[in-house]
PDB file of C-alpha atoms in Angstrom:
ATOM      1  CA  MET F   1      -0.198   0.071   0.342  1.00  0.00           C
ATOM      2  CA  LYS F   2       1.569   4.034  -1.011  1.00  0.00           C
ATOM      3  CA  LEU F   3      -0.521   6.767   0.748  1.00  0.00           C
ATOM      4  CA  ASP F   4       0.403  10.146  -0.768  1.00  0.00           C
ATOM      5  CA  PRO F   5       1.702  12.325   1.578  1.00  0.00           C
ATOM      6  CA  ARG F   6      -1.972  14.331   1.535  1.00  0.00           C
ATOM      7  CA  GLU F   7      -3.453  11.068   1.821  1.00  0.00           C
ATOM      8  CA  ARG F   8      -1.093  10.040   4.792  1.00  0.00           C
ATOM      9  CA  ALA F   9      -2.203  13.799   6.727  1.00  0.00           C
ATOM     10  CA  ILE F  10      -5.954  13.486   5.833  1.00  0.00           C
ATOM     11  CA  LEU F  11      -5.557   9.733   8.186  1.00  0.00           C
ATOM     12  CA  GLU F  12      -3.052  11.355  10.968  1.00  0.00           C
ATOM     13  CA  TYR F  13      -5.776  13.869  11.274  1.00  0.00           C
ATOM     14  CA  ILE F  14      -8.775  12.215  11.734  1.00  0.00           C
ATOM     15  CA  HIS F  15      -6.713   9.985  13.647  1.00  0.00           C
ATOM     16  CA  ALA F  16      -5.417  12.241  15.993  1.00  0.00           C
ATOM     17  CA  HIS F  17      -8.886  14.245  16.707  1.00  0.00           C
ATOM     18  CA  GLN F  18     -11.874  11.005  16.627  1.00  0.00           C
ATOM     19  CA  THR F  19     -14.256  12.473  14.388  1.00  0.00           C
ATOM     20  CA  VAL F  20     -14.053  15.480  11.833  1.00  0.00           C
ATOM     21  CA  THR F  21     -16.125  16.717   8.952  1.00  0.00           C
ATOM     22  CA  ILE F  22     -14.610  17.054   5.241  1.00  0.00           C
ATOM     23  CA  SER F  23     -14.691  21.062   5.777  1.00  0.00           C
ATOM     24  CA  GLU F  24     -12.152  20.408   9.041  1.00  0.00           C
ATOM     25  CA  ILE F  25     -10.209  18.852   7.304  1.00  0.00           C
ATOM     26  CA  ALA F  26     -10.146  20.827   4.197  1.00  0.00           C
ATOM     27  CA  LYS F  27      -9.384  23.823   6.306  1.00  0.00           C
ATOM     28  CA  HIS F  28      -7.032  22.258   8.026  1.00  0.00           C
ATOM     29  CA  LEU F  29      -5.137  21.400   4.890  1.00  0.00           C
ATOM     30  CA  LYS F  30      -6.575  24.242   2.306  1.00  0.00           C
ATOM     31  CA  VAL F  31      -7.780  22.693   0.337  1.00  0.00           C
ATOM     32  CA  SER F  32     -11.697  22.125  -1.315  1.00  0.00           C
ATOM     33  CA  ASN F  33     -14.309  20.219   0.263  1.00  0.00           C
ATOM     34  CA  LYS F  34     -14.311  18.025  -3.031  1.00  0.00           C
ATOM     35  CA  THR F  35     -10.921  17.083  -2.722  1.00  0.00           C
ATOM     36  CA  VAL F  36     -10.858  15.788   0.646  1.00  0.00           C
ATOM     37  CA  SER F  37     -13.951  13.813  -0.728  1.00  0.00           C
ATOM     38  CA  ASN F  38     -11.847  12.326  -3.063  1.00  0.00           C
ATOM     39  CA  THR F  39      -8.941  11.701  -1.240  1.00  0.00           C
ATOM     40  CA  LEU F  40     -11.157   9.760   1.226  1.00  0.00           C
ATOM     41  CA  LYS F  41     -12.317   7.329  -1.880  1.00  0.00           C
ATOM     42  CA  ALA F  42      -8.429   6.339  -1.599  1.00  0.00           C
ATOM     43  CA  ILE F  43      -8.331   6.201   0.952  1.00  0.00           C
ATOM     44  CA  ASP F  44     -10.971   3.877   1.592  1.00  0.00           C
ATOM     45  CA  PHE F  45      -9.612   1.565  -1.133  1.00  0.00           C
ATOM     46  CA  SER F  46      -6.022   1.540   0.071  1.00  0.00           C
ATOM     47  CA  LEU F  47      -7.762   0.622   3.797  1.00  0.00           C
ATOM     48  CA  LYS F  48      -9.024  -2.932   1.684  1.00  0.00           C
ATOM     49  CA  GLY F  49      -7.528  -5.309   3.867  1.00  0.00           C
ATOM     50  CA  SER F  50      -6.175  -3.519   6.985  1.00  0.00           C
ATOM     51  CA  ASP F  51      -7.748  -3.333  10.360  1.00  0.00           C
ATOM     52  CA  VAL F  52      -8.329  -0.039  10.087  1.00  0.00           C
ATOM     53  CA  VAL F  53     -11.607   1.494   8.535  1.00  0.00           C
ATOM     54  CA  LEU F  54     -12.264   4.626   7.211  1.00  0.00           C
ATOM     55  CA  ILE F  55     -16.078   5.469   8.426  1.00  0.00           C
ATOM     56  CA  ARG F  56     -18.255   8.129   6.878  1.00  0.00           C
ATOM     57  CA  LYS F  57     -21.575   9.383   8.350  1.00  0.00           C
ATOM     58  CA  PRO F  58     -23.998  12.250   6.880  1.00  0.00           C
ATOM     59  CA  ASN F  59     -24.110  15.685   9.140  1.00  0.00           C
ATOM     60  CA  VAL F  60     -21.460  13.578  12.012  1.00  0.00           C
ATOM     61  CA  GLY F  61     -18.098  13.479  10.478  1.00  0.00           C
ATOM     62  CA  VAL F  62     -15.434  11.067   9.323  1.00  0.00           C
ATOM     63  CA  SER F  63     -13.779   8.580  11.959  1.00  0.00           C
ATOM     64  CA  LEU F  64     -11.033   5.143  12.233  1.00  0.00           C
ATOM     65  CA  LYS F  65     -11.953   2.327  13.303  1.00  0.00           C
ATOM     66  CA  GLY F  66      -9.530   0.004  14.816  1.00  0.00           C
ATOM     67  CA  SER F  67      -7.141  -0.057  17.561  1.00  0.00           C
ATOM     68  CA  ASP F  68      -3.815   2.821  17.433  1.00  0.00           C
ATOM     69  CA  GLU F  69      -1.779  -0.508  17.252  1.00  0.00           C
ATOM     70  CA  ALA F  70      -3.645  -1.385  13.659  1.00  0.00           C
ATOM     71  CA  PHE F  71      -3.698   2.617  13.047  1.00  0.00           C
ATOM     72  CA  VAL F  72       0.547   2.401  13.901  1.00  0.00           C
ATOM     73  CA  ARG F  73       1.023  -1.463  11.999  1.00  0.00           C
ATOM     74  CA  LEU F  74      -1.034   0.630   8.606  1.00  0.00           C
ATOM     75  CA  LEU F  75       1.599   3.874   8.634  1.00  0.00           C
ATOM     76  CA  GLU F  76       5.012   1.769   9.679  1.00  0.00           C
ATOM     77  CA  ALA F  77       4.037  -0.871   6.678  1.00  0.00           C
ATOM     78  CA  GLU F  78       3.946   2.238   4.197  1.00  0.00           C
ATOM     79  CA  LEU F  79       6.928   3.599   5.184  1.00  0.00           C
ATOM     80  CA  VAL F  80       9.224   0.349   5.194  1.00  0.00           C
ATOM     81  CA  SER F  81       7.382  -0.497   1.564  1.00  0.00           C
ATOM     82  CA  ASP F  82       8.587   2.520   0.630  1.00  0.00           C
ATOM     83  CA  PHE F  83      12.228   2.522   1.552  1.00  0.00           C
ATOM     84  CA  VAL F  84      14.869   1.088   0.807  1.00  0.00           C
ATOM     85  CA  PRO F  85      18.268   1.594   2.794  1.00  0.00           C
ATOM     86  CA  GLU F  86      20.997   2.450   0.144  1.00  0.00           C
ATOM     87  CA  THR F  87      23.942   2.990   2.607  1.00  0.00           C
ATOM     88  CA  GLN F  88      25.192   0.216   4.417  1.00  0.00           C
ATOM     89  CA  GLN F  89      24.891   1.848   7.734  1.00  0.00           C
ATOM     90  CA  ASP F  90      20.916   2.281   6.300  1.00  0.00           C
ATOM     91  CA  ARG F  91      20.697  -1.371   6.071  1.00  0.00           C
ATOM     92  CA  LEU F  92      21.839  -2.248   8.812  1.00  0.00           C
ATOM     93  CA  ALA F  93      19.506  -0.125  11.110  1.00  0.00           C
ATOM     94  CA  PHE F  94      16.918  -1.885   8.627  1.00  0.00           C
ATOM     95  CA  ILE F  95      17.713  -5.323   9.380  1.00  0.00           C
ATOM     96  CA  VAL F  96      17.838  -5.085  12.988  1.00  0.00           C
ATOM     97  CA  PHE F  97      14.535  -3.670  13.241  1.00  0.00           C
ATOM     98  CA  SER F  98      13.209  -5.873  11.142  1.00  0.00           C
ATOM     99  CA  LEU F  99      14.929  -8.823  13.019  1.00  0.00           C
ATOM    100  CA  LEU F 100      13.953  -6.846  16.822  1.00  0.00           C
ATOM    101  CA  LYS F 101      10.293  -6.260  15.121  1.00  0.00           C
ATOM    102  CA  LYS F 102       9.736  -9.711  13.923  1.00  0.00           C
ATOM    103  CA  LYS F 103       8.823 -13.049  16.013  1.00  0.00           C
ATOM    104  CA  GLU F 104       9.434 -15.578  13.564  1.00  0.00           C
ATOM    105  CA  ALA F 105      12.278 -16.293  11.348  1.00  0.00           C
ATOM    106  CA  ILE F 106      13.451 -14.106   8.373  1.00  0.00           C
ATOM    107  CA  SER F 107      14.941 -15.274   5.296  1.00  0.00           C
ATOM    108  CA  LYS F 108      17.858 -14.379   4.350  1.00  0.00           C
ATOM    109  CA  GLN F 109      16.217 -14.294   0.006  1.00  0.00           C
ATOM    110  CA  THR F 110      13.318 -11.916   1.338  1.00  0.00           C
ATOM    111  CA  PHE F 111      16.417  -9.025   3.204  1.00  0.00           C
ATOM    112  CA  ILE F 112      17.947 -10.070  -0.740  1.00  0.00           C
ATOM    113  CA  GLN F 113      14.348  -8.942  -2.681  1.00  0.00           C
ATOM    114  CA  GLN F 114      14.028  -6.285  -0.157  1.00  0.00           C
ATOM    115  CA  LEU F 115      17.065  -4.430  -0.473  1.00  0.00           C
ATOM    116  CA  PHE F 116      18.010  -4.890  -3.564  1.00  0.00           C
ATOM    117  CA  ILE F 117      21.859  -6.970  -2.625  1.00  0.00           C
ATOM    118  CA  SER F 118      23.700 -10.013  -3.331  1.00  0.00           C
ATOM    119  CA  LYS F 119      23.791 -12.656  -0.848  1.00  0.00           C
ATOM    120  CA  SER F 120      27.544 -11.493  -0.342  1.00  0.00           C
ATOM    121  CA  THR F 121      26.447  -8.324   0.886  1.00  0.00           C
ATOM    122  CA  LEU F 122      23.607  -9.733   2.738  1.00  0.00           C
ATOM    123  CA  GLU F 123      26.298 -11.389   4.593  1.00  0.00           C
ATOM    124  CA  LYS F 124      28.655  -9.167   5.294  1.00  0.00           C
ATOM    125  CA  ASP F 125      25.776  -7.362   6.662  1.00  0.00           C
ATOM    126  CA  LEU F 126      24.515  -9.904   9.314  1.00  0.00           C
ATOM    127  CA  THR F 127      27.989  -9.866  10.889  1.00  0.00           C
ATOM    128  CA  LYS F 128      28.112  -7.069  11.723  1.00  0.00           C
ATOM    129  CA  VAL F 129      24.410  -6.726  12.557  1.00  0.00           C
ATOM    130  CA  LYS F 130      25.630 -10.122  15.302  1.00  0.00           C
ATOM    131  CA  GLN F 131      28.176  -7.848  16.644  1.00  0.00           C
ATOM    132  CA  ILE F 132      25.360  -4.740  16.870  1.00  0.00           C
ATOM    133  CA  LEU F 133      23.560  -7.533  18.253  1.00  0.00           C
ATOM    134  CA  GLU F 134      25.767  -8.720  20.605  1.00  0.00           C
ATOM    135  CA  GLU F 135      26.371  -4.852  22.237  1.00  0.00           C
ATOM    136  CA  LEU F 136      22.699  -4.616  22.983  1.00  0.00           C
ATOM    137  CA  GLY F 137      22.385  -8.125  24.936  1.00  0.00           C
ATOM    138  CA  ALA F 138      20.427  -9.782  21.983  1.00  0.00           C
ATOM    139  CA  THR F 139      21.860 -12.598  19.661  1.00  0.00           C
ATOM    140  CA  LEU F 140      21.411 -13.707  16.311  1.00  0.00           C
ATOM    141  CA  THR F 141      20.717 -16.929  15.609  1.00  0.00           C
ATOM    142  CA  VAL F 142      20.871 -18.125  11.491  1.00  0.00           C
ATOM    143  CA  ILE F 143      19.079 -21.583  11.184  1.00  0.00           C
ATOM    144  CA  SER F 144      19.888 -23.868   8.200  1.00  0.00           C
ATOM    145  CA  LYS F 145      16.826 -23.748   5.269  1.00  0.00           C
ATOM    146  CA  LYS F 146      15.117 -21.118   7.806  1.00  0.00           C
ATOM    147  CA  GLY F 147      16.896 -17.937   7.418  1.00  0.00           C
TER     148      GLY F 147
END
């Protein structure tokens, strides 16, 4: 899922204010009510399949249904899907964050595809990740056939 900056701003505004009218959103973003309505349609489509639902009630306003955790996961997933680390430092941070966030194993192939790097580059990065995790009091375990 990819949100444009306006969609993201509207989602964050609705989340922060619970229930808001289209006019309030339009005033906040300095756009027309029609622009907000059209953007809400796009947001509604983008949210399909997520744990967050856009609720539109005439004469009441717009709100989001879903937990704060679901909203954070939605924005996190949107950021991660858009971010491709280019430097080694960024890759290391991405790998460490991904490993700490997931409870299950992540395959090397997954990192290779997400980061657009070779297997040898990943191996070098994993050596450094192992050192970083050891400094944090954690360990990196590589399991054959799993990742």
